Amino acid sequence: MEGHFILGYGDGTGGARADIELFDQARLEAEALVSDDSEFAAAWARVERIVSGYSYPEGVELLASVHLLVTRATEPWDAKEIAEKIAAWTPRKRELFNLDDVSAALDHLASAEII
């Protein structure tokens, strides 16, 4: 895909932090492919609603982490417990996501009718 549809991945050394750019022609071809697909349009609208306000790498990571724990919970969840579980995963997550972040993500996922 690198050099044909996207630019920025290169040899992969940028990892999850790589800035990947979609070529204009690739974007146009993709848009043409799905332009008449109402099922795709509905699914994409749902994705946009879910990530609205969180459409950056750490935001999507937060939503995914919270969603994972909530949907696998066997008991009613609360923000403090979810935040503690996320913080226990890695020091990086502990530094990135505090209780306020988790609470906001829970509210957002609930309002998007995902949880």
Backbone as JSON, one array per atom type, in Angstrom:
{
  "sequence": "MEGHFILGYGDGTGGARADIELFDQARLEAEALVSDDSEFAAAWARVERIVSGYSYPEGVELLASVHLLVTRATEPWDAKEIAEKIAAWTPRKRELFNLDDVSAALDHLASAEII",
  "N": [[0.82, -1.19, 0.0], [1.99, 1.19, 0.73], [3.19, 4.03, -0.88], [1.55, 3.61, -3.05], [-1.17, 3.87, -2.3], [-1.04, 5.06, 0.17], [1.08, 7.22, 2.18], [3.74, 7.44, 4.38], [3.9, 5.33, 6.15], [6.16, 3.87, 5.54], [8.99, 2.06, 6.44], [7.87, 0.98, 8.63], [8.93, 1.72, 11.06], [7.92, 3.85, 12.41], [5.8, 2.98, 13.84], [2.83, 2.9, 15.85], [2.64, 5.6, 16.03], [3.11, 6.74, 13.6], [2.54, 9.12, 11.07], [0.2, 8.79, 8.75], [-0.66, 9.3, 5.45], [-3.28, 9.54, 3.17], [-3.35, 9.16, -0.27], [-4.72, 11.5, -2.61], [-5.92, 10.46, -4.98], [-6.37, 7.8, -4.24], [-8.2, 8.2, -2.18], [-10.34, 9.29, -3.62], [-10.99, 7.12, -5.3], [-11.76, 5.23, -3.37], [-13.97, 6.55, -2.22], [-15.68, 6.61, -4.45], [-16.16, 3.92, -4.76], [-17.78, 3.26, -2.56], [-19.85, 5.02, -2.68], [-22.56, 4.63, -3.4], [-23.46, 2.84, -1.56], [-25.61, 2.14, 0.78], [-25.6, 0.7, 3.17], [-22.92, 0.78, 3.94], [-22.71, 3.55, 4.29], [-24.41, 3.97, 6.47], [-23.07, 2.48, 8.43], [-20.63, 3.85, 8.52], [-21.5, 6.36, 9.41], [-22.26, 5.68, 11.95], [-19.77, 4.96, 13.08], [-18.51, 7.47, 12.93], [-20.12, 8.88, 14.74], [-19.53, 7.5, 17.09], [-16.75, 7.96, 17.5], [-16.61, 10.68, 17.59], [-15.13, 13.55, 18.78], [-13.15, 12.07, 19.88], [-11.34, 11.35, 17.97], [-8.53, 10.79, 17.62], [-5.39, 9.14, 18.09], [-4.96, 8.36, 20.92], [-7.47, 8.91, 21.93], [-9.2, 7.13, 20.61], [-8.05, 4.82, 21.56], [-8.65, 5.05, 24.29], [-11.51, 4.96, 24.22], [-11.82, 2.36, 23.15], [-10.59, 0.8, 25.14], [-12.18, 1.31, 27.42], [-14.64, 0.43, 26.44], [-14.1, -2.3, 25.98], [-13.7, -3.29, 28.64], [-16.18, -2.68, 29.84], [-18.03, -4.11, 28.29], [-17.27, -6.69, 28.81], [-17.7, -7.03, 31.44], [-18.97, -8.68, 34.3], [-20.45, -7.81, 36.32], [-22.32, -4.89, 37.38], [-20.76, -1.94, 36.19], [-18.5, 0.62, 37.27], [-17.15, 3.92, 37.0], [-14.8, 4.4, 38.47], [-13.77, 1.83, 39.05], [-13.35, 0.89, 36.44], [-11.41, 2.75, 35.56], [-9.34, 2.11, 37.33], [-8.75, -0.51, 36.53], [-7.89, -0.1, 33.89], [-5.64, 1.5, 34.4], [-4.04, -0.38, 35.63], [-3.16, -1.96, 33.59], [-0.9, -0.97, 32.05], [1.98, 1.15, 32.67], [1.97, 3.32, 30.92], [-0.75, 3.58, 30.13], [-1.77, 4.21, 32.63], [-0.66, 6.73, 33.0], [-1.79, 8.13, 30.87], [-4.67, 7.98, 31.02], [-7.0, 9.15, 33.18], [-9.36, 9.13, 35.95], [-11.34, 11.07, 35.33], [-11.14, 11.13, 32.53], [-11.92, 8.52, 31.88], [-14.53, 8.51, 32.92], [-15.73, 10.45, 31.28], [-15.47, 9.13, 28.81], [-17.07, 6.89, 29.27], [-19.59, 8.15, 29.53], [-19.78, 9.23, 26.98], [-19.75, 6.9, 25.32], [-22.1, 5.74, 26.21], [-23.99, 7.68, 25.46], [-23.7, 7.46, 22.75], [-24.9, 5.13, 22.39], [-23.53, 2.7, 22.59], [-22.79, 1.27, 24.75]],
  "CA": [[0.0, 0.0, 0.0], [2.88, 2.35, 0.82], [3.61, 4.55, -2.17], [0.47, 3.45, -4.03], [-2.39, 4.42, -1.73], [-0.7, 5.84, 1.35], [2.44, 7.67, 2.37], [4.04, 7.71, 5.78], [4.2, 4.12, 6.92], [7.57, 3.59, 5.26], [9.47, 0.73, 6.83], [7.17, 0.56, 9.83], [9.61, 2.11, 12.29], [7.13, 4.86, 13.12], [4.83, 2.28, 14.67], [1.49, 3.47, 16.0], [2.73, 7.06, 16.0], [3.38, 7.18, 12.24], [1.53, 9.93, 10.41], [-0.08, 8.17, 7.47], [-1.43, 10.17, 4.58], [-3.96, 8.87, 2.07], [-3.24, 9.92, -1.52], [-6.0, 12.01, -3.1], [-6.51, 9.53, -5.95], [-6.85, 6.65, -3.48], [-9.41, 8.65, -1.48], [-11.4, 9.42, -4.62], [-11.38, 5.77, -5.7], [-12.49, 4.62, -2.25], [-15.27, 7.2, -2.13], [-16.5, 6.16, -5.58], [-16.5, 2.52, -4.52], [-18.83, 3.12, -1.55], [-20.77, 6.15, -2.76], [-23.96, 4.2, -3.52], [-23.67, 1.74, -0.62], [-26.31, 2.7, 1.95], [-25.17, -0.03, 4.37], [-21.64, 1.38, 4.33], [-22.97, 4.91, 4.77], [-24.97, 3.87, 7.83], [-22.0, 2.01, 9.32], [-19.66, 4.94, 8.67], [-22.13, 7.38, 10.25], [-22.19, 5.17, 13.33], [-18.37, 5.11, 13.5], [-18.27, 8.89, 13.15], [-20.8, 9.26, 15.98], [-18.82, 6.89, 18.21], [-15.43, 8.56, 17.74], [-16.7, 12.14, 17.63], [-14.44, 14.11, 19.93], [-12.1, 11.13, 20.29], [-10.76, 10.84, 16.73], [-7.07, 10.87, 17.65], [-4.99, 7.8, 18.54], [-5.21, 8.08, 22.33], [-8.91, 8.96, 22.15], [-9.76, 5.85, 20.17], [-7.54, 3.83, 22.52], [-9.46, 5.19, 25.51], [-12.84, 4.41, 23.96], [-11.71, 0.91, 22.99], [-10.26, 0.2, 26.44], [-13.38, 1.39, 28.25], [-15.65, -0.45, 25.83], [-13.71, -3.68, 26.25], [-13.97, -3.64, 30.03], [-17.62, -2.6, 30.13], [-18.77, -5.18, 27.61], [-16.87, -7.98, 29.38], [-17.99, -7.01, 32.88], [-20.02, -9.59, 34.75], [-21.21, -7.06, 37.32], [-22.44, -3.49, 36.98], [-19.47, -1.27, 36.2], [-18.47, 2.02, 37.67], [-16.01, 4.6, 36.38], [-13.58, 4.24, 39.28], [-13.25, 0.48, 38.83], [-12.85, 0.82, 35.06], [-10.17, 3.53, 35.53], [-8.31, 1.34, 38.03], [-8.37, -1.65, 35.69], [-7.09, 0.41, 32.77], [-4.36, 1.93, 34.95], [-3.25, -1.55, 36.0], [-2.64, -2.63, 32.4], [0.47, -0.52, 31.75], [2.29, 2.49, 33.19], [1.57, 4.3, 29.9], [-2.19, 3.82, 30.27], [-1.97, 4.88, 33.91], [-0.32, 8.14, 32.81], [-2.67, 8.74, 29.87], [-6.11, 7.98, 31.27], [-7.38, 9.28, 34.59], [-10.78, 8.88, 36.25], [-12.17, 12.0, 34.56], [-11.13, 10.67, 31.14], [-12.73, 7.3, 31.81], [-15.93, 8.91, 33.13], [-16.19, 11.11, 30.06], [-15.59, 8.11, 27.77], [-18.28, 6.11, 29.59], [-20.75, 8.97, 29.16], [-19.8, 9.34, 25.52], [-20.18, 5.61, 24.76], [-23.52, 5.56, 26.55], [-24.79, 8.58, 24.61], [-23.62, 6.93, 21.38], [-25.63, 3.87, 22.48], [-22.61, 1.59, 22.37], [-22.83, 0.48, 25.99]],
  "C": [[0.87, 1.26, 0.0], [3.34, 2.76, -0.58], [2.56, 4.43, -3.25], [-0.82, 4.12, -3.55], [-2.11, 5.35, -0.56], [0.77, 6.25, 1.33], [2.62, 7.91, 3.85], [4.34, 6.5, 6.61], [5.66, 3.75, 6.76], [7.95, 2.17, 5.63], [8.84, 0.25, 8.13], [7.81, 1.01, 11.12], [8.87, 3.19, 13.06], [6.08, 4.26, 14.03], [3.48, 2.96, 14.7], [1.49, 4.99, 15.93], [3.0, 7.61, 14.59], [2.21, 8.02, 11.71], [1.35, 9.37, 9.01], [-1.02, 9.06, 6.68], [-2.01, 9.36, 3.43], [-3.83, 9.74, 0.82], [-4.63, 10.32, -2.01], [-6.68, 11.03, -4.06], [-7.07, 8.3, -5.24], [-8.14, 7.0, -2.74], [-10.58, 8.72, -2.45], [-11.91, 8.06, -5.08], [-12.2, 5.08, -4.6], [-13.88, 5.23, -2.11], [-16.21, 6.76, -3.24], [-16.99, 4.74, -5.35], [-17.69, 2.38, -3.56], [-19.93, 4.18, -1.67], [-22.25, 5.75, -2.82], [-24.32, 3.08, -2.54], [-24.3, 2.28, 0.66], [-25.92, 1.99, 3.24], [-23.84, 0.52, 4.87], [-21.87, 2.77, 4.93], [-23.51, 4.89, 6.2], [-23.89, 3.44, 8.83], [-20.98, 3.12, 9.57], [-20.23, 6.06, 9.55], [-22.07, 6.95, 11.71], [-20.76, 5.31, 13.88], [-18.07, 6.57, 13.8], [-18.91, 9.36, 14.45], [-20.02, 8.72, 17.19], [-17.52, 7.62, 18.51], [-15.46, 10.08, 17.79], [-16.1, 12.68, 18.93], [-13.28, 13.25, 20.43], [-11.32, 10.62, 19.07], [-9.27, 11.16, 16.61], [-6.62, 9.56, 18.3], [-5.31, 7.47, 19.99], [-6.71, 8.1, 22.65], [-9.57, 7.66, 21.76], [-9.29, 4.74, 21.11], [-8.34, 3.86, 23.81], [-10.84, 4.59, 25.31], [-12.8, 2.89, 23.86], [-11.44, 0.22, 24.32], [-11.48, 0.18, 27.35], [-14.44, 0.43, 27.73], [-15.35, -1.92, 26.13], [-14.08, -4.09, 27.67], [-15.46, -3.65, 30.35], [-18.36, -3.78, 29.52], [-18.39, -6.57, 28.12], [-17.16, -8.08, 30.87], [-19.12, -7.98, 33.2], [-20.9, -8.94, 35.81], [-21.38, -5.64, 36.82], [-21.1, -2.77, 37.14], [-19.6, 0.12, 36.78], [-17.15, 2.62, 37.19], [-14.72, 4.37, 37.15], [-12.96, 2.87, 39.06], [-12.66, 0.34, 37.43], [-11.51, 1.56, 34.96], [-9.04, 2.76, 36.21], [-7.83, 0.15, 37.2], [-7.51, -1.2, 34.51], [-5.7, 0.82, 33.27], [-3.45, 0.76, 35.3], [-2.64, -2.25, 34.79], [-1.2, -2.27, 32.11], [0.72, 0.84, 32.39], [1.85, 3.59, 32.2], [0.09, 4.62, 30.02], [-2.49, 4.55, 31.58], [-1.69, 6.38, 33.78], [-1.3, 8.84, 31.88], [-4.1, 8.96, 30.34], [-6.43, 8.04, 32.76], [-8.89, 9.03, 34.75], [-11.7, 9.8, 35.46], [-12.27, 11.58, 33.1], [-12.04, 9.47, 30.97], [-14.21, 7.64, 31.98], [-16.51, 9.56, 31.89], [-16.38, 10.09, 28.93], [-16.81, 7.23, 28.02], [-19.54, 6.87, 29.18], [-20.9, 9.05, 27.65], [-20.29, 8.04, 24.87], [-21.65, 5.33, 25.05], [-24.39, 6.43, 25.66], [-24.77, 8.14, 23.15], [-24.32, 5.56, 21.28], [-24.78, 2.66, 22.11], [-22.55, 0.69, 23.59], [-24.15, 0.72, 26.69]]
}
